[in-house]
Coordinates of C-alpha atoms and ligand atoms in Angstrom, one line a residue:
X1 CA 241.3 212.3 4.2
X2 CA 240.0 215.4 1.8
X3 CA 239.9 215.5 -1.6
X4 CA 238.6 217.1 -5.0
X5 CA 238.0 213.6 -6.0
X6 CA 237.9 210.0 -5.4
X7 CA 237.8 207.5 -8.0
X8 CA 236.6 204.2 -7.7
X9 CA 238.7 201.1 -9.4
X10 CA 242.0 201.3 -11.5
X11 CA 240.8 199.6 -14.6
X12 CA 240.6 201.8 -18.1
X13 CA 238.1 204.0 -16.9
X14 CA 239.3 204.7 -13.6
X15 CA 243.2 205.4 -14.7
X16 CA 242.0 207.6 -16.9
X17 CA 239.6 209.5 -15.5
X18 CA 241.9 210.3 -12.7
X19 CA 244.9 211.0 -14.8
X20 CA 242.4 214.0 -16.4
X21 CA 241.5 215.0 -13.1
X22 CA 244.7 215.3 -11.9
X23 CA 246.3 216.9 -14.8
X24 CA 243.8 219.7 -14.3
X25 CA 245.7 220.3 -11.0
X26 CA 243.1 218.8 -8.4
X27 CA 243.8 216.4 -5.3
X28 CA 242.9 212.7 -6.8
X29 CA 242.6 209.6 -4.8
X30 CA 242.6 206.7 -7.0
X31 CA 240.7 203.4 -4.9
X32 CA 241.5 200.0 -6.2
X33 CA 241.4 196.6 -4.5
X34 CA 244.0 194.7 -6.5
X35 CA 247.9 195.8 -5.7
X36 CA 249.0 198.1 -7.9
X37 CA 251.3 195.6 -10.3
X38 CA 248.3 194.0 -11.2
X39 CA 246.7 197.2 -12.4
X40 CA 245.6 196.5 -16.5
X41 CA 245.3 192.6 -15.4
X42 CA 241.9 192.6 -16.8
X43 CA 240.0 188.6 -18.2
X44 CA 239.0 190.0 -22.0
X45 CA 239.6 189.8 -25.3
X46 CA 241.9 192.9 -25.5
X47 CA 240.6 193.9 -29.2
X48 CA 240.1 197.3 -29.6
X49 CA 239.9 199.6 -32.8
X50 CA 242.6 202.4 -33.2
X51 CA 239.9 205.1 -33.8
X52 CA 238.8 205.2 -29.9
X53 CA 242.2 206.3 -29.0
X54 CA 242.2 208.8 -31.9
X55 CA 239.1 210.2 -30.8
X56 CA 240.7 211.5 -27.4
X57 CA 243.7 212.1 -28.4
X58 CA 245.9 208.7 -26.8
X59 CA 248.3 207.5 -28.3
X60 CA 249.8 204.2 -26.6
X61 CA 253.5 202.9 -27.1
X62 CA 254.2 200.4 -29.2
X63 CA 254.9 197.9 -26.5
X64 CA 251.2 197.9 -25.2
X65 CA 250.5 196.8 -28.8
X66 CA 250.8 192.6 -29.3
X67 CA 249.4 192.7 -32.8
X68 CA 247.7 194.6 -35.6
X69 CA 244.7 194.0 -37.2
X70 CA 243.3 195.3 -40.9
X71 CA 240.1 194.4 -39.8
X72 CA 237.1 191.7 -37.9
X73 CA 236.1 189.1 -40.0
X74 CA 232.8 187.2 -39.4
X75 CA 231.7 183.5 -40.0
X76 CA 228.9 181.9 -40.2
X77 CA 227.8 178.7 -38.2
X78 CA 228.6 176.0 -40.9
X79 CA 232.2 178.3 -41.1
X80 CA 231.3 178.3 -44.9
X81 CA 230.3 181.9 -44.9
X82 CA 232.3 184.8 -44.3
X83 CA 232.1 189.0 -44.0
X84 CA 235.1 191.2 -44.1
X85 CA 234.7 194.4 -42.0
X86 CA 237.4 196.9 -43.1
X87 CA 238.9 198.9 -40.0
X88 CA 242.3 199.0 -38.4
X89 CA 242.7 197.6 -34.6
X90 CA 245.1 196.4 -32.4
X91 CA 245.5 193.1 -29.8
X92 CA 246.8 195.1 -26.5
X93 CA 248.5 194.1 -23.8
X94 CA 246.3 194.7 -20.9
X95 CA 248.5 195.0 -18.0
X96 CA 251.4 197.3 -20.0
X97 CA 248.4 199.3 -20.8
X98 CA 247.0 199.8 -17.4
X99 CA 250.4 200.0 -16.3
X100 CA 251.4 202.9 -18.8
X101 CA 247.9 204.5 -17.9
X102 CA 249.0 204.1 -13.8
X103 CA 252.2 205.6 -14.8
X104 CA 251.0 208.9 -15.9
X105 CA 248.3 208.4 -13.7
X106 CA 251.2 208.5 -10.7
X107 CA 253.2 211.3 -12.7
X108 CA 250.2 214.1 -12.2
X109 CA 249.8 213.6 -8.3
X110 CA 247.3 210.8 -8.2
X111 CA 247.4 209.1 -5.3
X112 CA 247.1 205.5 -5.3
X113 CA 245.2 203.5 -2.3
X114 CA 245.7 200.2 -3.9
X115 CA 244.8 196.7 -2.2
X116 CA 241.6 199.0 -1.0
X117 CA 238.4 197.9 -1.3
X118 CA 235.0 200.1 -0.8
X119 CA 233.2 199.2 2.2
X120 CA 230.4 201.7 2.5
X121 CA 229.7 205.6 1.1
X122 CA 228.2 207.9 3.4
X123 CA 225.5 210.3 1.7
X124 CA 224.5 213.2 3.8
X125 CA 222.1 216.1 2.3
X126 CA 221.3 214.3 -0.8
X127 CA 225.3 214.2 -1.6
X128 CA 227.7 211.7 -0.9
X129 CA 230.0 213.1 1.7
X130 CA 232.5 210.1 1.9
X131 CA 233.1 206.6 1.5
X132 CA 234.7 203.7 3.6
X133 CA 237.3 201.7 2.5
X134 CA 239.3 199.2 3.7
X135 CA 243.2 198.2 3.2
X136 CA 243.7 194.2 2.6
X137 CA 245.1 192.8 6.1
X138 CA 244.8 196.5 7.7
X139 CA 242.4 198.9 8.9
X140 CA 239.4 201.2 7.5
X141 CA 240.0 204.8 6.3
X142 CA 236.9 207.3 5.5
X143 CA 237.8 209.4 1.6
X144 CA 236.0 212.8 1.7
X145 CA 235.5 214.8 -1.6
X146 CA 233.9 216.9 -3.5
X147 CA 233.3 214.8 -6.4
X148 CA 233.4 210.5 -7.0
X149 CA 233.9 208.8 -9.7
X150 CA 232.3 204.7 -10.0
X151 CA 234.6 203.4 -12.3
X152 CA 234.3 200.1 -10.3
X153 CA 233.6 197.5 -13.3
X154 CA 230.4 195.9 -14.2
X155 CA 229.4 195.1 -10.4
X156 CA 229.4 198.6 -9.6
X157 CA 231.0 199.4 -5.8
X158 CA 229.5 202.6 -5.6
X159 CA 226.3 203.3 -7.9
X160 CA 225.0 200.3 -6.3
X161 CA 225.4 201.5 -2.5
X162 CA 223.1 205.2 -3.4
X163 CA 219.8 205.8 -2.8
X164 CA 217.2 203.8 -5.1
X165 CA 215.6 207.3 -5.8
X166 CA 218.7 208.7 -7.3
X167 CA 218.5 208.0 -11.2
X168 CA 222.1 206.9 -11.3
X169 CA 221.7 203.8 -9.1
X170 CA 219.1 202.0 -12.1
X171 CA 219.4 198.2 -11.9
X172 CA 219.8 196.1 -14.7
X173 CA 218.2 192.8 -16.0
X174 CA 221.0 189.8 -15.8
X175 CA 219.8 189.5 -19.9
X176 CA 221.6 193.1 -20.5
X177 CA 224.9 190.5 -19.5
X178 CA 226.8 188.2 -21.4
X179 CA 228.6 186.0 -19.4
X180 CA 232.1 185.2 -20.9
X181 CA 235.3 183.0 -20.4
X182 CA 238.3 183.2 -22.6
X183 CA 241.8 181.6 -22.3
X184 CA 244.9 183.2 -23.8
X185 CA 246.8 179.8 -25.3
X186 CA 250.3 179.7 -27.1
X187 CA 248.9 177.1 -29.5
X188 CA 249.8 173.9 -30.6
X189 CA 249.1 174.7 -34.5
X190 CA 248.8 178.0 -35.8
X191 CA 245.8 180.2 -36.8
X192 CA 245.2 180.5 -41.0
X193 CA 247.3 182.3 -42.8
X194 CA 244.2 184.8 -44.6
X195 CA 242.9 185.1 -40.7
X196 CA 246.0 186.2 -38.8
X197 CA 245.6 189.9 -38.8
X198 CA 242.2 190.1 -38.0
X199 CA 240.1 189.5 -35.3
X200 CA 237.8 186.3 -36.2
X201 CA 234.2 186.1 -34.4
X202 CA 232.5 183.2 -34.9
X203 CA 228.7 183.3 -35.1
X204 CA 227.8 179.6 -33.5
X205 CA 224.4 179.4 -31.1
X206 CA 225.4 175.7 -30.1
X207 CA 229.0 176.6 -28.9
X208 CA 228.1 180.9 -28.0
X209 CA 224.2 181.0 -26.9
X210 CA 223.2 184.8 -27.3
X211 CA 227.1 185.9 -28.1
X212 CA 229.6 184.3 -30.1
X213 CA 232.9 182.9 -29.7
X214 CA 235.9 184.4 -30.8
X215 CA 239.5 183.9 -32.2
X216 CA 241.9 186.8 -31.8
X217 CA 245.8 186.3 -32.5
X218 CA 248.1 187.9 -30.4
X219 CA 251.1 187.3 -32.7
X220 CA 251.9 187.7 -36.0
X221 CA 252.5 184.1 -36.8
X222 CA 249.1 183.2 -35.2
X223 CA 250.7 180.9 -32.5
X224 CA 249.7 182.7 -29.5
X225 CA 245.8 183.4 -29.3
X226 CA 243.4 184.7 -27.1
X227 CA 240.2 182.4 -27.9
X228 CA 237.0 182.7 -25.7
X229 CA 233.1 182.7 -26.0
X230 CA 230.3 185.2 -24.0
X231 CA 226.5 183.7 -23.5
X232 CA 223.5 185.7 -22.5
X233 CA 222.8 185.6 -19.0
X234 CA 219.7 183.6 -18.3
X235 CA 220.3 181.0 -16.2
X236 CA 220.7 178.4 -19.2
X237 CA 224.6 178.4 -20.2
X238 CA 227.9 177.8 -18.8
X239 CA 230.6 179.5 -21.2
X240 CA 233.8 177.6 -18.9
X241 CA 231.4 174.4 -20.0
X242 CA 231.0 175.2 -23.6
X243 CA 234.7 176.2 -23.7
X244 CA 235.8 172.5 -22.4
X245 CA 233.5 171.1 -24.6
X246 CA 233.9 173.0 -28.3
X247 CA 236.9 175.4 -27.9
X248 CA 239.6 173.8 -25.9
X249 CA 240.1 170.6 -28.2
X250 CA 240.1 172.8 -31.0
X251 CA 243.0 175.0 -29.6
X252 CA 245.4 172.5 -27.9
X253 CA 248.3 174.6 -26.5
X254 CA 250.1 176.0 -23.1
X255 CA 247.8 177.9 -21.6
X256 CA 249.2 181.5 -20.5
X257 CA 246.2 183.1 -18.5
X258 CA 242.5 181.7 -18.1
X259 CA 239.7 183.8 -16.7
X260 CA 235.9 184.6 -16.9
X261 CA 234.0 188.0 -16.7
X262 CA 230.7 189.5 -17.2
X263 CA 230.0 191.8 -19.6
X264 CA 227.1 194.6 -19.8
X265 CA 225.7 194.3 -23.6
X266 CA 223.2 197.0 -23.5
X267 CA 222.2 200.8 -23.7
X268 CA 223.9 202.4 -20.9
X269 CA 222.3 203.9 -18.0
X270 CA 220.2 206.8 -17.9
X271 CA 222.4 209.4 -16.8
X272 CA 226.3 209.1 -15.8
X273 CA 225.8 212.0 -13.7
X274 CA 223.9 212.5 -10.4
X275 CA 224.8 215.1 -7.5
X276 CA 228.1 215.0 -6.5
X277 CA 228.7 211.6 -8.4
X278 CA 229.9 210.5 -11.8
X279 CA 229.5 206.8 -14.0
X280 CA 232.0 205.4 -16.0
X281 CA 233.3 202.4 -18.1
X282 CA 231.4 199.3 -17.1
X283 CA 229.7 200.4 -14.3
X284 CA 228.1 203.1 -16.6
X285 CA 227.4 200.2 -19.2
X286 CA 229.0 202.0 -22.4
X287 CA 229.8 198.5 -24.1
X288 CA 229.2 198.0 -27.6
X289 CA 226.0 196.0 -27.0
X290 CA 226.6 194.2 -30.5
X291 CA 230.2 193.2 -30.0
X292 CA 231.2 193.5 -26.6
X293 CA 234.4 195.8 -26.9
X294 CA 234.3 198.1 -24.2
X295 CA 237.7 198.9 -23.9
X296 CA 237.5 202.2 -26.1
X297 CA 233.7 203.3 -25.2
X298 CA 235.7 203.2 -21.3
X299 CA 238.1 205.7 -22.3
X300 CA 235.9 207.9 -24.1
X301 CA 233.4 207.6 -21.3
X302 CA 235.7 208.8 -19.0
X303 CA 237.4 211.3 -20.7
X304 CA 234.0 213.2 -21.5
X305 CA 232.5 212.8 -17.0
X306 CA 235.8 213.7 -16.1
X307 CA 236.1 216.8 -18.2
X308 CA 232.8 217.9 -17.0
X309 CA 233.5 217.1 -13.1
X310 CA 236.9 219.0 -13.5
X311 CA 234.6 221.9 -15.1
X312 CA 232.2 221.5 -12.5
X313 CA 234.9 221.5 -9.5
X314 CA 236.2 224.5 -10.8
X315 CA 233.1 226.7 -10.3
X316 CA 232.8 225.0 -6.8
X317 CA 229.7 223.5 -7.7
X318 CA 229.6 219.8 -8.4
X319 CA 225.9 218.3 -9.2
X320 CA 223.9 217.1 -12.0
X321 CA 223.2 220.3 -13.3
X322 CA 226.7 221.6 -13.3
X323 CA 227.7 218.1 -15.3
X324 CA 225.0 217.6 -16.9
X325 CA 226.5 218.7 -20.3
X326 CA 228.3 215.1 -20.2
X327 CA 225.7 213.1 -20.6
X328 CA 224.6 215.3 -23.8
X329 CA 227.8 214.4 -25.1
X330 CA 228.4 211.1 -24.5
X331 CA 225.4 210.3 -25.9
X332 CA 226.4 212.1 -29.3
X333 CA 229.7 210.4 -29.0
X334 CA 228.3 206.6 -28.4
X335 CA 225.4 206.6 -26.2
X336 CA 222.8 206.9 -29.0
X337 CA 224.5 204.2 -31.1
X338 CA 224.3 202.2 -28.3
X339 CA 220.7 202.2 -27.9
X340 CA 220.0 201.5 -31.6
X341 CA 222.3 198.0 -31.1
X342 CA 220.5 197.2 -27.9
X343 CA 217.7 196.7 -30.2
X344 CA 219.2 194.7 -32.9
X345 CA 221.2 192.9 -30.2
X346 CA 218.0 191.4 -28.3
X347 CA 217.0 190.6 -32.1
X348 CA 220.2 188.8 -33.0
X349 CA 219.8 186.9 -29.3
X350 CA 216.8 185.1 -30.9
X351 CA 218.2 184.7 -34.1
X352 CA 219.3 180.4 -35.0
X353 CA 222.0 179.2 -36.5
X354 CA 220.2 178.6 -39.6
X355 CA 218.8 181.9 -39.6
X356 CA 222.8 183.2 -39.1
X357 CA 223.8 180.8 -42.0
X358 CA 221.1 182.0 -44.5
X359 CA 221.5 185.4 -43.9
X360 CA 225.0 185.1 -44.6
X361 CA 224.9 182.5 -47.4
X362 CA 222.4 184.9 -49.3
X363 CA 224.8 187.6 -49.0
X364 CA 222.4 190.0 -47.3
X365 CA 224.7 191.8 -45.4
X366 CA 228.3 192.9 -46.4
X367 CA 231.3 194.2 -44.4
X368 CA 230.9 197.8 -45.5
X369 CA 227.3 197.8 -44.3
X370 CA 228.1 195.9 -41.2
X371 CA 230.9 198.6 -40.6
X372 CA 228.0 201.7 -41.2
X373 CA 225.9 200.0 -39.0
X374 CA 228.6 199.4 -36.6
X375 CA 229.4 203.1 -36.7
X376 CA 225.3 205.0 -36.5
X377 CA 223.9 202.1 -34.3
X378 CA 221.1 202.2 -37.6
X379 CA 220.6 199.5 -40.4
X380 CA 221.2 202.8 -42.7
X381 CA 219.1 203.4 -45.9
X382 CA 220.9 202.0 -48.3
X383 CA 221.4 198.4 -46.4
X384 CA 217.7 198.5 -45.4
X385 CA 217.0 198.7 -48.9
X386 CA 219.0 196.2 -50.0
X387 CA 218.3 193.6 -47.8
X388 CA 214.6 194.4 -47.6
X389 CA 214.8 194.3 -51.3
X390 CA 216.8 190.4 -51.5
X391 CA 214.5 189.1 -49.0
X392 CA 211.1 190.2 -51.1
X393 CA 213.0 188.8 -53.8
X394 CA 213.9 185.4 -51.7
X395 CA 210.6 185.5 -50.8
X396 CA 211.1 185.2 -46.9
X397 CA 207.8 187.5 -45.0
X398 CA 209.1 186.5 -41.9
X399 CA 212.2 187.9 -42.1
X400 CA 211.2 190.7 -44.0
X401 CA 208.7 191.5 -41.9
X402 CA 210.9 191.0 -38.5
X403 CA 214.0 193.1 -40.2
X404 CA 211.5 195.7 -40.9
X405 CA 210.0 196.0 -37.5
X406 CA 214.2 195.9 -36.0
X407 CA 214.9 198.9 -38.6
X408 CA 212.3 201.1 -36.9
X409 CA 213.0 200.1 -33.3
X410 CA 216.4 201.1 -33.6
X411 CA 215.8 204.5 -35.7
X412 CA 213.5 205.1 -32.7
X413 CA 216.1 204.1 -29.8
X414 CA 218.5 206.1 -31.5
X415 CA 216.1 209.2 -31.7
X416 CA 215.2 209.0 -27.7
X417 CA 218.8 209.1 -26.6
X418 CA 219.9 211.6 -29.4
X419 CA 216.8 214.3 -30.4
X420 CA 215.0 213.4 -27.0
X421 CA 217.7 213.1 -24.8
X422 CA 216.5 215.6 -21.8
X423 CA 218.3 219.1 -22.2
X424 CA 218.0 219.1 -18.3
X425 CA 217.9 216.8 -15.1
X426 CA 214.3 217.8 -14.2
X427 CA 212.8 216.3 -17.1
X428 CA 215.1 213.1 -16.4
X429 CA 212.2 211.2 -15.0
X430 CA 209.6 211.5 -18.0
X431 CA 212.3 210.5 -20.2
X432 CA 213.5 207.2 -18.3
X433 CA 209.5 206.4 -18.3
X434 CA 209.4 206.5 -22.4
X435 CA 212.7 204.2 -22.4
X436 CA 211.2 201.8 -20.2
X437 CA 207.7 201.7 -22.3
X438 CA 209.9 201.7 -25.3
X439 CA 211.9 198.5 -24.6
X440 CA 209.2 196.5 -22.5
X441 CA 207.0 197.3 -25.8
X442 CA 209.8 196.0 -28.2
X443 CA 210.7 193.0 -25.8
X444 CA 207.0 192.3 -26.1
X445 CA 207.3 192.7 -30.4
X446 CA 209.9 190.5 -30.6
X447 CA 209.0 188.2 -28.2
X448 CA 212.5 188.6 -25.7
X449 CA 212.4 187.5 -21.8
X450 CA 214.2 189.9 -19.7
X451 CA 214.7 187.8 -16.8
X452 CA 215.3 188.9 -13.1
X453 CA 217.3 192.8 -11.9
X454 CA 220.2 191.8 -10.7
X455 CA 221.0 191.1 -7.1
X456 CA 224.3 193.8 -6.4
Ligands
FAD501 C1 235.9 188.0 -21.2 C2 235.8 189.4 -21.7 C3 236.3 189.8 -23.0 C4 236.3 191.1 -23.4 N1 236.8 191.4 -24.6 C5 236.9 192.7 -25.0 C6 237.6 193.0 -26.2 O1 238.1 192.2 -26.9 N2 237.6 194.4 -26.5 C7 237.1 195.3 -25.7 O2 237.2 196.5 -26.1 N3 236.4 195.0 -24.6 C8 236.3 193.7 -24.2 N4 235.7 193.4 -23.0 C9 235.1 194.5 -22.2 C10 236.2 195.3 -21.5 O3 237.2 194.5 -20.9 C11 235.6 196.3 -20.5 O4 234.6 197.0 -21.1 C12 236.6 197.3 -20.0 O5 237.8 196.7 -19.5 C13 235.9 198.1 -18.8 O6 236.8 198.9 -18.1 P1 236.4 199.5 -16.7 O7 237.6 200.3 -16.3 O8 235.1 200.1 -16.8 O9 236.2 198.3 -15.8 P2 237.3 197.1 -15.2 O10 238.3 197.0 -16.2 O11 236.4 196.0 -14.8 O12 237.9 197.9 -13.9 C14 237.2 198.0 -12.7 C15 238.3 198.0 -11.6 O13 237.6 198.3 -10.4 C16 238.1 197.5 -9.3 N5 237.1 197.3 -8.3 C17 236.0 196.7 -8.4 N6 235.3 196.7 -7.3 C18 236.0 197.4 -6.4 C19 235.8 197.8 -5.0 N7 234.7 197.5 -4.3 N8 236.8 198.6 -4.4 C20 237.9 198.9 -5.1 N9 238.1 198.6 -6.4 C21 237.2 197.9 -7.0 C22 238.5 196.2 -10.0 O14 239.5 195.5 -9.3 C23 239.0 196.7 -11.4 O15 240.4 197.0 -11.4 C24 235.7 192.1 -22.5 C25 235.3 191.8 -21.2 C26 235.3 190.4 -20.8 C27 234.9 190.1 -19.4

C-alpha cells in the first residue's frame, strides 16, 4: 500500500501529526497497535498548561477538560514549605482528547490501521522504503511512502529499527528515564481546600527517588484524584513499591484506572529529522526534563516535523536537508530550554531531602522565578543573583559553589542547542561530539552516574 506518509502510533504526537499531514491534502496512514476506542488511553498525569495549545493554535472542547488549574504548587519534604507557581492549566481527559484528536484525524482522510503493530522497516538506498506491520489475530501488510513519522512513544518502534550510523537512531542512558506509576482514585476524603485547583508536586526523595510524587485533582471538589510518583531509572527503585508503601494508605479510595509508564526526562535527541524520516513526541524525547509534562512539548513537536515534511513532500524531495529547518525551530520553541533543565535536572537528582527542605525553608527560590526558569530553561540573572546572594549571606560554599557551577552548565547547554545549533546536517556530527563532551564533562563535575544505553 503507497502513501505520502505513514505515521507511527496514535498517541498526541501521532494524531496530530497526521491530522496536519492530511489537512495539507496528502495520503496519511496512521499505524497504531491498540484498537482505535482506546486511542487517548494513555498511564499519566494528564496536567498540561493552557499556553501549549495556544501556541499552535488548538483549542480543545470543554468536555476534554476534567478541571482547571490557577497554577503548580510545590512542597517541600517535611510538607512545611511551599512555592506558588502562577500559570493557568488544565486536568484532561486523555481518551476524549485522543478521541477528539482521532476524530478530526478521520475527518481529513487519515486512514486508520489500528490493532497494527510495526514488525520491521525496510531501508533501501539510505531511505526507508517501507515498513511491515502486522494486524492482531491477522496477517502482515508492507506501508510504502514517501515520508514516516516515529511517533511510537518512549520505546521507539521505528527510530530504533535504522541504521546505527543514521543520527536519528541515538540511544539513550536508562538515567535520561523516570520510571513512574500513578493511580487515578475517587477518594475516600477530599484534597485541601487552598490545594484543589492546582496541581500539587511533592518534593520527597524517600517516597520519589530522582522525581517526585504528585497530587493532581480531577474535580472540583477534590474527590477524584490522579496521584502517582516517577523515580530515576537506575536499577535501585520500584515506583508500584513506593506507591503501596507511602501513597496508597494516604489516598484510600475506589480506584478508577492504575497504570505505570516510562518517561524520557532529558534533552531531546540530536535531530528529529533524518532522510526520509521524522521524530516526534516521546520517541523524539521533547519532555520537560524538570517536570515531566510532555503532553504539550508532543503537540508542538509535531506540529513543527509535520509542517516541514508536508513542505518537504511538496517539492518532491523529502530528506534532512529539505526538513532540516524543523529542527532549527523546534529547538527555538523548546529544544534549547530543554537542554538547560537536563542540566539542572541531573543536579536536582543528587539533591537530599534536607538539601530540598533548606532551600525551600530559606526562601531561596520563589514561584515567579521558578516560573522564569521554567520558561528559558536558565536560572535567569536576577534569581542567580538573589540566591547566590542569600547563600553568601547563609554562609553555605557548598551550595554556593555547586549552584554556581549548575548556572553556567545550563547557560552553556542552552547556547549549544540555540547559537550552536548546526545551520546544516553536514556539520551534524561535530556538533553531537561537543554535546557528548559537554555532558560526560558536567556528569563528571557533579559527580552523576549515567548507567547502561538502553536495550530497545
Ligand atoms: C505516569 C506518567 C505520567 C505523566 N504525566 C504527565 C502529565 O501530567 N502531563 C504531561 O504533559 N505529560 C505527562 N506524561 C508524559 C506524557 O504522557 C507523554 O509525554 C505524552 O503522552 C507523549 O505522547 P506521544 O504521542 O509521544 O507518545 P504515546 O502517548 O506514548 O503514544 C505512542 C503510541 O504509539 C503506539 N505504539 C507504540 N509502539 C507501537 C508499535 N510498535 N506499533 C504501533 N503502534 C505503536 C502506542 O500504543 C501509543 O498509542 C506522563 C507520562 C507518564 C508515563
Amino acid at each position: 500500500m503507497k502513501y505520502d506518509a505513514v505515521v507511527v502510533g496514535a498517541g498526541v504526537a501521532g494524531l496530530y501529526s497526521s491530522l496536519i499531514l492530511a489537512s495539507k491534502g496528502f495520503r496519511v496512514a496512521l499505524v497504531e497497535s491498540k484498537p482505535a476506542s482506546r486511542i487517548g488511553d494513555k498511564t499519566c498525569g494528564d496536567a498540561i498548561g493552557v499556553h501549549h495549545f495556544e501556541h499552535i493554535g488548538l483549542k480543545p472542547p470543554d468536555s476534554v477538560v476534567d478541571h482547571v488549574y490557577k497554577g503548580v504548587r510545590i512542597y517541600s519534604p517535611s510538607e512545611r514549605y511551599e512555592i506558588t507557581v502562577p500559570g493557568e492549566g488544565v486536568s484532561v481527559n486523555r481518551v476524549k482528547l485522543g478521541q477528539w484528536l482521532l476524530r478530526q484525524a478521520l475527518d481529513k482522510g487519515v486512514e486508520l490501521l489500528d490493532q497494527h503493530t510495526v514488525l520491521g522497516v525496510t531501508v533501501k538506498d539510505n531511505t526507508v522504503k517501507s515498513i511491515t506491520v502486522k494486524k492482531v489475530g491477522g496477517g502482515t501488510v508492507e506501508l510504502e511512502a514517501s515520508g514516516f513519522i516515529d511517533a511510537s512513544g518512549a520505546k521507539p518502534a521505528l527510530r530504533s529499527r535504522l541504521p546505527e550510523a543514521w543520527p536519528i537512531s541515538e540511544k539513550p542512558y536508562t538515567t535520561d528515564f523516570n520510571i513512574a506509576y500513578r493511580e487515578v482514585v475517587e477518594y475516600d476524603g477530599s484534597v485541601n481546600e487552598a490545594d484543589r485547583d492546582y496541581a500539587v508536586i511533592y518534593l520527597n526523595t524517600v517516597v520519589a527517588p530522582g522525581g517526585y510524587w504528585w497530587l493532581f485533582p480531577k474535580s472540583g471538589d477534590g474527590r477524584v484524584v490522579n496521584v502517582g510518583l516517577g523515580v530515576i531509572w537506575n536499577g535501585l527503585h520500584n515506583p508500584r513499591h513506593n506507591y503501596d508503601k507511602y501513597l496508597k494508605p494516604r489516598f484510600p479510595g475506589r480506584v478508577i484506572h492504575a497504570g505505570g509508564g516510562i518517561v524520557p526526562t532529558r534533552r531531546p535527541l540530536p535531530t528529529m529529522v533524518w532522510r526520509n524520516v521524522g521524530v516526534v513526541g516521546d520517541a523524539a524525547y521533547t519532555v520537560n526534563p524538570v517536570h515531566g509534562g510532555g503532553i504539550g512539548s508532543s503537540l508542538e513537536a509535531a506540529d513543527i516535523v509535520a509542517r516541514h515534511m508536508g513542505d518537504a513532500l511538496e517539492q518532491g524531495v523529502v530528506d534532512e536537508e529539505s526538513m532540516w529547518g524543523a529542527n532549527i525551530e523546534y529547538m527555538k520553541a523548546y529544544g534549547a530550554k530543554q537542554a538547560g533543565l537536563d542540566v539542572l535536572r541531573m543536579y536536582m537528582q543528587r539533591l537530599s531531602n534536607d538539601d530540598f527542605e533548606w532551600i525551600m525553608a530559606n526562601r531561596l527560590v520563589d514561584g515567579s522565578s521558578v516560573y522564569d526558569m521554567g520558561v528559558k530553561g536558565e536560572l535567569g540573572e536576577r534569581i542567580a543573583h538573589t540566591v547566590l546572594a542569600v547563600l553568601k549571606a547563609l554562609s553555605r560554599p557548598s551550595l554556593l559553589n555547586q549552584l554556581r557551577t549548575v548556572r553556567s552548565y545550563m547557560k552553556k547547554a542552552v547556547e549549544l542547542y540555540l547559537d550552536k545549533y548546526p545551520s546544516k546536517p553536514a556539520e551534524l556530527p561535530g556538533w553531537m561530539r561537543s554535546v557528548e563532551d559537554f555532558f560526560e564533562e558536567y556528569r563528571r563535575t557533579i559527580g552523576f552516574e549515567k548507567g547502561e544505553r538502553v536495550k530497545w
